[in-house]
PDB file of C-alpha atoms in Angstrom:
ATOM      1  CA  UNK A   1      60.543  40.369 117.880  1.00 58.00           C
ATOM      2  CA  UNK A   2      58.531  43.490 117.216  1.00 67.00           C
ATOM      3  CA  UNK A   3      56.947  45.275 120.126  1.00 93.00           C
ATOM      4  CA  UNK A   4      57.907  47.128 123.243  1.00 95.00           C
ATOM      5  CA  UNK A   5      60.368  45.704 125.736  1.00 95.00           C
ATOM      6  CA  UNK A   6      61.612  46.782 129.132  1.00 97.00           C
ATOM      7  CA  UNK A   7      64.734  45.832 131.035  1.00 97.00           C
ATOM      8  CA  UNK A   8      65.408  44.757 133.618  1.00 97.00           C
ATOM      9  CA  UNK A   9      62.132  43.098 134.552  1.00 96.00           C
ATOM     10  CA  UNK A  10      63.094  43.045 138.230  1.00 97.00           C
ATOM     11  CA  UNK A  11      65.529  45.233 140.115  1.00 98.00           C
ATOM     12  CA  UNK A  12      66.503  45.623 143.743  1.00 98.00           C
ATOM     13  CA  UNK A  13      68.617  48.622 144.636  1.00 97.00           C
ATOM     14  CA  UNK A  14      69.665  50.545 147.701  1.00 97.00           C
ATOM     15  CA  UNK A  15      68.605  54.012 148.761  1.00 98.00           C
ATOM     16  CA  UNK A  16      70.786  56.647 147.166  1.00 97.00           C
ATOM     17  CA  UNK A  17      71.892  54.564 144.197  1.00 97.00           C
ATOM     18  CA  UNK A  18      71.337  55.623 140.623  1.00 98.00           C
ATOM     19  CA  UNK A  19      69.349  53.192 138.526  1.00 98.00           C
ATOM     20  CA  UNK A  20      68.270  53.278 134.897  1.00 98.00           C
ATOM     21  CA  UNK A  21      65.273  51.478 133.471  1.00 98.00           C
ATOM     22  CA  UNK A  22      65.362  50.796 129.760  1.00 98.00           C
ATOM     23  CA  UNK A  23      62.529  50.872 127.237  1.00 98.00           C
ATOM     24  CA  UNK A  24      62.774  49.914 123.590  1.00 97.00           C
ATOM     25  CA  UNK A  25      60.086  49.849 120.901  1.00 97.00           C
ATOM     26  CA  UNK A  26      60.302  48.590 117.343  1.00 96.00           C
ATOM     27  CA  UNK A  27      57.237  50.290 115.866  1.00 93.00           C
ATOM     28  CA  UNK A  28      58.875  53.698 115.283  1.00 91.00           C
ATOM     29  CA  UNK A  29      56.120  55.261 117.370  1.00 95.00           C
ATOM     30  CA  UNK A  30      56.559  58.976 117.928  1.00 95.00           C
ATOM     31  CA  UNK A  31      55.247  59.065 121.469  1.00 96.00           C
ATOM     32  CA  UNK A  32      56.683  57.233 124.428  1.00 97.00           C
ATOM     33  CA  UNK A  33      55.627  57.323 128.072  1.00 97.00           C
ATOM     34  CA  UNK A  34      56.758  56.252 131.510  1.00 98.00           C
ATOM     35  CA  UNK A  35      54.213  55.385 134.203  1.00 97.00           C
ATOM     36  CA  UNK A  36      54.427  54.049 137.681  1.00 97.00           C
ATOM     37  CA  UNK A  37      51.744  51.813 139.155  1.00 95.00           C
ATOM     38  CA  UNK A  38      51.118  51.766 142.892  1.00 93.00           C
ATOM     39  CA  UNK A  39      48.338  50.334 145.027  1.00 86.00           C
ATOM     40  CA  UNK A  40      45.832  53.020 145.823  1.00 82.00           C
ATOM     41  CA  UNK A  41      47.114  55.357 143.128  1.00 85.00           C
ATOM     42  CA  UNK A  42      46.732  53.403 139.955  1.00 86.00           C
ATOM     43  CA  UNK A  43      48.836  54.403 136.957  1.00 93.00           C
ATOM     44  CA  UNK A  44      50.490  57.795 137.061  1.00 95.00           C
ATOM     45  CA  UNK A  45      52.433  59.458 134.288  1.00 95.00           C
ATOM     46  CA  UNK A  46      56.050  60.312 135.102  1.00 97.00           C
ATOM     47  CA  UNK A  47      57.405  61.661 131.810  1.00 97.00           C
ATOM     48  CA  UNK A  48      56.525  61.478 128.168  1.00 96.00           C
ATOM     49  CA  UNK A  49      58.180  62.204 124.865  1.00 96.00           C
ATOM     50  CA  UNK A  50      56.584  63.344 121.623  1.00 94.00           C
ATOM     51  CA  UNK A  51      59.673  62.649 119.521  1.00 94.00           C
ATOM     52  CA  UNK A  52      63.422  62.247 119.795  1.00 92.00           C
ATOM     53  CA  UNK A  53      64.932  65.045 121.888  1.00 92.00           C
ATOM     54  CA  UNK A  54      61.484  66.237 123.034  1.00 94.00           C
ATOM     55  CA  UNK A  55      60.439  65.305 126.552  1.00 96.00           C
ATOM     56  CA  UNK A  56      57.962  66.705 129.032  1.00 95.00           C
ATOM     57  CA  UNK A  57      56.909  66.179 132.624  1.00 95.00           C
ATOM     58  CA  UNK A  58      53.871  64.220 133.633  1.00 94.00           C
ATOM     59  CA  UNK A  59      52.048  64.077 136.940  1.00 92.00           C
ATOM     60  CA  UNK A  60      54.907  62.767 139.143  1.00 96.00           C
ATOM     61  CA  UNK A  61      58.296  63.710 137.625  1.00 97.00           C
ATOM     62  CA  UNK A  62      60.279  64.556 140.782  1.00 97.00           C
ATOM     63  CA  UNK A  63      63.338  62.347 141.284  1.00 97.00           C
ATOM     64  CA  UNK A  64      63.327  61.057 137.707  1.00 98.00           C
ATOM     65  CA  UNK A  65      65.256  61.981 134.583  1.00 98.00           C
ATOM     66  CA  UNK A  66      64.585  60.905 131.003  1.00 97.00           C
ATOM     67  CA  UNK A  67      66.281  61.261 127.677  1.00 95.00           C
ATOM     68  CA  UNK A  68      65.411  60.301 124.148  1.00 96.00           C
ATOM     69  CA  UNK A  69      68.272  60.505 121.714  1.00 95.00           C
ATOM     70  CA  UNK A  70      66.770  57.824 119.443  1.00 94.00           C
ATOM     71  CA  UNK A  71      63.125  57.302 118.525  1.00 95.00           C
ATOM     72  CA  UNK A  72      63.131  53.690 119.674  1.00 96.00           C
ATOM     73  CA  UNK A  73      64.638  54.158 123.141  1.00 97.00           C
ATOM     74  CA  UNK A  74      63.356  56.011 126.184  1.00 98.00           C
ATOM     75  CA  UNK A  75      65.396  55.328 129.337  1.00 98.00           C
ATOM     76  CA  UNK A  76      64.209  56.421 132.768  1.00 98.00           C
ATOM     77  CA  UNK A  77      66.817  57.234 135.406  1.00 98.00           C
ATOM     78  CA  UNK A  78      66.332  57.509 139.122  1.00 98.00           C
ATOM     79  CA  UNK A  79      69.235  59.744 140.079  1.00 95.00           C
ATOM     80  CA  UNK A  80      69.217  58.892 143.792  1.00 97.00           C
ATOM     81  CA  UNK A  81      66.678  56.185 144.526  1.00 98.00           C
ATOM     82  CA  UNK A  82      64.371  56.539 147.518  1.00 98.00           C
ATOM     83  CA  UNK A  83      62.071  53.961 149.130  1.00 97.00           C
ATOM     84  CA  UNK A  84      59.057  55.892 147.868  1.00 97.00           C
ATOM     85  CA  UNK A  85      60.174  55.028 144.351  1.00 98.00           C
ATOM     86  CA  UNK A  86      59.539  51.337 144.975  1.00 98.00           C
ATOM     87  CA  UNK A  87      56.930  50.590 142.347  1.00 97.00           C
ATOM     88  CA  UNK A  88      56.136  48.852 139.092  1.00 97.00           C
ATOM     89  CA  UNK A  89      57.220  50.954 136.132  1.00 98.00           C
ATOM     90  CA  UNK A  90      55.584  50.703 132.737  1.00 97.00           C
ATOM     91  CA  UNK A  91      56.771  52.096 129.475  1.00 97.00           C
ATOM     92  CA  UNK A  92      54.291  52.710 126.662  1.00 96.00           C
ATOM     93  CA  UNK A  93      54.313  54.020 123.127  1.00 96.00           C
ATOM     94  CA  UNK A  94      51.786  55.354 120.637  1.00 94.00           C
ATOM     95  CA  UNK A  95      52.029  56.508 117.056  1.00 91.00           C
ATOM     96  CA  UNK A  96      50.581  59.919 117.820  1.00 84.00           C
ATOM     97  CA  UNK A  97      48.723  61.934 120.390  1.00 76.00           C
ATOM     98  CA  UNK A  98      45.183  60.691 121.030  1.00 72.00           C
ATOM     99  CA  UNK A  99      45.968  57.226 119.752  1.00 82.00           C
ATOM    100  CA  UNK A 100      46.003  54.055 121.774  1.00 89.00           C
ATOM    101  CA  UNK A 101      49.104  53.378 123.830  1.00 93.00           C
ATOM    102  CA  UNK A 102      50.846  50.022 123.867  1.00 94.00           C
ATOM    103  CA  UNK A 103      52.500  48.969 127.071  1.00 95.00           C
ATOM    104  CA  UNK A 104      55.643  47.047 127.900  1.00 95.00           C
ATOM    105  CA  UNK A 105      55.660  44.183 130.432  1.00 95.00           C
ATOM    106  CA  UNK A 106      56.836  46.407 133.290  1.00 96.00           C
ATOM    107  CA  UNK A 107      59.820  46.617 135.629  1.00 97.00           C
ATOM    108  CA  UNK A 108      59.311  45.825 139.286  1.00 97.00           C
ATOM    109  CA  UNK A 109      61.711  48.040 141.248  1.00 98.00           C
ATOM    110  CA  UNK A 110      62.386  47.655 144.948  1.00 98.00           C
ATOM    111  CA  UNK A 111      64.430  50.265 146.794  1.00 98.00           C
ATOM    112  CA  UNK A 112      65.746  49.040 150.142  1.00 97.00           C
TER     113      UNK A 112
ATOM    114  CA  UNK B   1      43.026  59.632 139.856  1.00 48.00           C
ATOM    115  CA  UNK B   2      39.834  61.067 141.270  1.00 75.00           C
ATOM    116  CA  UNK B   3      39.173  62.556 137.864  1.00 88.00           C
ATOM    117  CA  UNK B   4      38.379  59.091 136.589  1.00 93.00           C
ATOM    118  CA  UNK B   5      36.361  56.760 138.782  1.00 94.00           C
ATOM    119  CA  UNK B   6      35.826  53.085 138.068  1.00 96.00           C
ATOM    120  CA  UNK B   7      33.151  50.934 139.592  1.00 96.00           C
ATOM    121  CA  UNK B   8      33.014  48.447 141.025  1.00 96.00           C
ATOM    122  CA  UNK B   9      36.520  48.149 142.487  1.00 95.00           C
ATOM    123  CA  UNK B  10      36.249  44.389 142.384  1.00 96.00           C
ATOM    124  CA  UNK B  11      33.819  41.856 141.033  1.00 96.00           C
ATOM    125  CA  UNK B  12      33.381  38.122 141.433  1.00 97.00           C
ATOM    126  CA  UNK B  13      31.048  36.416 138.975  1.00 97.00           C
ATOM    127  CA  UNK B  14      30.100  32.867 138.129  1.00 97.00           C
ATOM    128  CA  UNK B  15      31.286  31.622 134.776  1.00 97.00           C
ATOM    129  CA  UNK B  16      28.665  32.259 132.139  1.00 97.00           C
ATOM    130  CA  UNK B  17      27.224  35.364 133.794  1.00 97.00           C
ATOM    131  CA  UNK B  18      27.192  38.824 132.268  1.00 98.00           C
ATOM    132  CA  UNK B  19      28.816  41.799 133.935  1.00 98.00           C
ATOM    133  CA  UNK B  20      29.347  45.534 133.500  1.00 98.00           C
ATOM    134  CA  UNK B  21      32.188  47.808 134.581  1.00 98.00           C
ATOM    135  CA  UNK B  22      31.789  51.571 134.557  1.00 97.00           C
ATOM    136  CA  UNK B  23      34.227  54.413 134.116  1.00 97.00           C
ATOM    137  CA  UNK B  24      33.088  57.961 134.906  1.00 96.00           C
ATOM    138  CA  UNK B  25      34.960  61.181 134.309  1.00 95.00           C
ATOM    139  CA  UNK B  26      34.538  64.385 136.285  1.00 93.00           C
ATOM    140  CA  UNK B  27      35.607  66.387 133.221  1.00 92.00           C
ATOM    141  CA  UNK B  28      34.865  66.457 129.508  1.00 90.00           C
ATOM    142  CA  UNK B  29      35.967  63.280 127.769  1.00 89.00           C
ATOM    143  CA  UNK B  30      37.842  63.473 124.492  1.00 88.00           C
ATOM    144  CA  UNK B  31      38.761  59.815 124.214  1.00 90.00           C
ATOM    145  CA  UNK B  32      38.324  56.701 126.316  1.00 94.00           C
ATOM    146  CA  UNK B  33      40.550  53.633 126.279  1.00 95.00           C
ATOM    147  CA  UNK B  34      39.954  50.254 127.881  1.00 97.00           C
ATOM    148  CA  UNK B  35      42.830  48.011 128.925  1.00 96.00           C
ATOM    149  CA  UNK B  36      43.144  44.633 130.599  1.00 96.00           C
ATOM    150  CA  UNK B  37      45.982  43.691 132.917  1.00 95.00           C
ATOM    151  CA  UNK B  38      46.895  40.285 134.263  1.00 90.00           C
ATOM    152  CA  UNK B  39      48.872  40.076 137.467  1.00 82.00           C
ATOM    153  CA  UNK B  40      52.559  40.751 136.894  1.00 79.00           C
ATOM    154  CA  UNK B  41      52.044  41.736 133.285  1.00 86.00           C
ATOM    155  CA  UNK B  42      51.619  44.851 131.219  1.00 90.00           C
ATOM    156  CA  UNK B  43      48.396  46.399 130.003  1.00 94.00           C
ATOM    157  CA  UNK B  44      46.738  44.980 126.925  1.00 94.00           C
ATOM    158  CA  UNK B  45      44.800  47.433 124.794  1.00 94.00           C
ATOM    159  CA  UNK B  46      41.163  46.404 124.280  1.00 95.00           C
ATOM    160  CA  UNK B  47      39.248  49.261 122.709  1.00 94.00           C
ATOM    161  CA  UNK B  48      39.218  52.982 122.060  1.00 94.00           C
ATOM    162  CA  UNK B  49      36.097  55.153 121.978  1.00 94.00           C
ATOM    163  CA  UNK B  50      36.131  58.722 120.797  1.00 89.00           C
ATOM    164  CA  UNK B  51      32.651  59.739 119.765  1.00 84.00           C
ATOM    165  CA  UNK B  52      29.532  60.095 121.870  1.00 84.00           C
ATOM    166  CA  UNK B  53      27.297  57.091 121.444  1.00 87.00           C
ATOM    167  CA  UNK B  54      30.114  55.027 119.976  1.00 92.00           C
ATOM    168  CA  UNK B  55      29.989  51.319 120.677  1.00 94.00           C
ATOM    169  CA  UNK B  56      32.659  48.735 119.901  1.00 95.00           C
ATOM    170  CA  UNK B  57      32.783  45.004 120.364  1.00 94.00           C
ATOM    171  CA  UNK B  58      35.533  42.443 120.396  1.00 88.00           C
ATOM    172  CA  UNK B  59      34.515  38.842 120.889  1.00 89.00           C
ATOM    173  CA  UNK B  60      32.323  38.928 124.015  1.00 94.00           C
ATOM    174  CA  UNK B  61      33.381  42.372 125.234  1.00 97.00           C
ATOM    175  CA  UNK B  62      31.413  45.486 124.330  1.00 97.00           C
ATOM    176  CA  UNK B  63      32.305  49.048 125.283  1.00 97.00           C
ATOM    177  CA  UNK B  64      30.083  52.103 124.959  1.00 96.00           C
ATOM    178  CA  UNK B  65      30.717  55.805 125.377  1.00 94.00           C
ATOM    179  CA  UNK B  66      28.047  58.105 126.760  1.00 92.00           C
ATOM    180  CA  UNK B  67      29.487  61.544 126.132  1.00 85.00           C
ATOM    181  CA  UNK B  68      26.682  63.409 127.906  1.00 88.00           C
ATOM    182  CA  UNK B  69      27.178  61.423 131.070  1.00 87.00           C
ATOM    183  CA  UNK B  70      30.962  61.497 130.621  1.00 92.00           C
ATOM    184  CA  UNK B  71      30.900  57.783 131.166  1.00 94.00           C
ATOM    185  CA  UNK B  72      31.900  54.557 129.495  1.00 96.00           C
ATOM    186  CA  UNK B  73      30.744  51.042 130.249  1.00 97.00           C
ATOM    187  CA  UNK B  74      32.455  47.746 129.501  1.00 98.00           C
ATOM    188  CA  UNK B  75      30.121  44.786 129.237  1.00 98.00           C
ATOM    189  CA  UNK B  76      31.227  41.154 129.158  1.00 98.00           C
ATOM    190  CA  UNK B  77      28.719  38.591 127.970  1.00 97.00           C
ATOM    191  CA  UNK B  78      28.860  34.985 129.176  1.00 97.00           C
ATOM    192  CA  UNK B  79      32.032  35.480 131.195  1.00 97.00           C
ATOM    193  CA  UNK B  80      34.817  32.905 131.083  1.00 96.00           C
ATOM    194  CA  UNK B  81      37.833  32.303 133.351  1.00 95.00           C
ATOM    195  CA  UNK B  82      39.990  33.845 130.622  1.00 95.00           C
ATOM    196  CA  UNK B  83      38.238  37.167 131.239  1.00 96.00           C
ATOM    197  CA  UNK B  84      39.681  37.384 134.753  1.00 96.00           C
ATOM    198  CA  UNK B  85      42.092  40.215 135.400  1.00 96.00           C
ATOM    199  CA  UNK B  86      42.150  43.915 136.115  1.00 96.00           C
ATOM    200  CA  UNK B  87      40.314  46.216 133.748  1.00 97.00           C
ATOM    201  CA  UNK B  88      41.508  49.784 133.544  1.00 96.00           C
ATOM    202  CA  UNK B  89      40.024  52.720 131.761  1.00 96.00           C
ATOM    203  CA  UNK B  90      42.245  55.541 130.549  1.00 95.00           C
ATOM    204  CA  UNK B  91      40.946  58.822 129.235  1.00 93.00           C
ATOM    205  CA  UNK B  92      42.041  61.952 127.479  1.00 90.00           C
ATOM    206  CA  UNK B  93      40.092  64.524 129.459  1.00 89.00           C
ATOM    207  CA  UNK B  94      39.819  68.263 129.685  1.00 88.00           C
ATOM    208  CA  UNK B  95      43.065  69.551 131.163  1.00 86.00           C
ATOM    209  CA  UNK B  96      45.120  66.393 130.623  1.00 85.00           C
ATOM    210  CA  UNK B  97      46.941  67.962 127.670  1.00 82.00           C
ATOM    211  CA  UNK B  98      46.374  64.939 125.486  1.00 82.00           C
ATOM    212  CA  UNK B  99      47.835  62.539 128.034  1.00 87.00           C
ATOM    213  CA  UNK B 100      45.865  59.672 129.506  1.00 90.00           C
ATOM    214  CA  UNK B 101      44.522  59.697 133.036  1.00 92.00           C
ATOM    215  CA  UNK B 102      43.787  56.224 134.372  1.00 94.00           C
ATOM    216  CA  UNK B 103      41.208  54.885 136.745  1.00 94.00           C
ATOM    217  CA  UNK B 104      42.332  52.648 139.594  1.00 93.00           C
ATOM    218  CA  UNK B 105      41.018  49.528 137.931  1.00 94.00           C
ATOM    219  CA  UNK B 106      38.367  46.883 138.465  1.00 96.00           C
ATOM    220  CA  UNK B 107      39.545  43.461 139.544  1.00 95.00           C
ATOM    221  CA  UNK B 108      37.445  40.742 137.933  1.00 97.00           C
ATOM    222  CA  UNK B 109      37.408  37.149 139.142  1.00 97.00           C
ATOM    223  CA  UNK B 110      35.430  34.492 137.283  1.00 97.00           C
ATOM    224  CA  UNK B 111      34.536  31.352 139.204  1.00 95.00           C
ATOM    225  CA  UNK B 112      34.336  28.181 137.119  1.00 91.00           C
TER     226      UNK B 112
END
C-alpha cells in the first residue's frame, strides 16, 4: 500500500540499549522528518532530511542518529536509550520545503 | 512551543454546535498547517494556508489566516462526534528555517 509506514509500532527497551525506529514512504518525497510527541511539549523536531544523504538537526537532536541512504527510508537510532527518550515518535514526509507533511502512525517507545 | 500558542487547550461541545480553535504565532507566519490527531494515531493533514486573508473549507471545517494578527482560526460548523480528536496547528515561522513548529494542540470532545 502507498503511504508512510513506521515499525515497530510499539517497543519496550532497557536503558543503555541501542534501538532503531524505521520509517518508509512510497511517495518518493524529498523531505523526511522525525518528531517526538510528549505531554506538555507537543511535537518537536528531532532530525530532518532534504534528500538522500542530506540530513540536518532539528530542535532536539541529542542522543539520536539518522541516516538516509535511500529516498524512501529514514531510520532513527537511539544509540544508548535513556528514560527521557520514552515518547511517541512520528515520521513524516513532504514533497518539498513549505509543503504539507504527511505523518506515519507513530512508534510508542518505552525505555525502562 | 511558546512560539505557537493554541487556544483553547480543550473544548467540550454538544453535537450540532459550532466551535472555533485559534492558533497564534509570536513571529511572522509564512505558512500555517492544520492537522487532526486521534488518540494513538498519526496526524492527518487538514488544510494549508499561505496567504494573508486566505480561507479554505473542507466539508464542515473552515480555516482562515489573518497575516496581520499572525493568527489562524479553525471553525467547525454543526459539530459531530466524528470531529472529536486533537487539532494541531503547525507553522513555518520566522527563524524556523522552513521547518514546522507545532502548537500543543486543542483536544475536542463532542457530546452526542
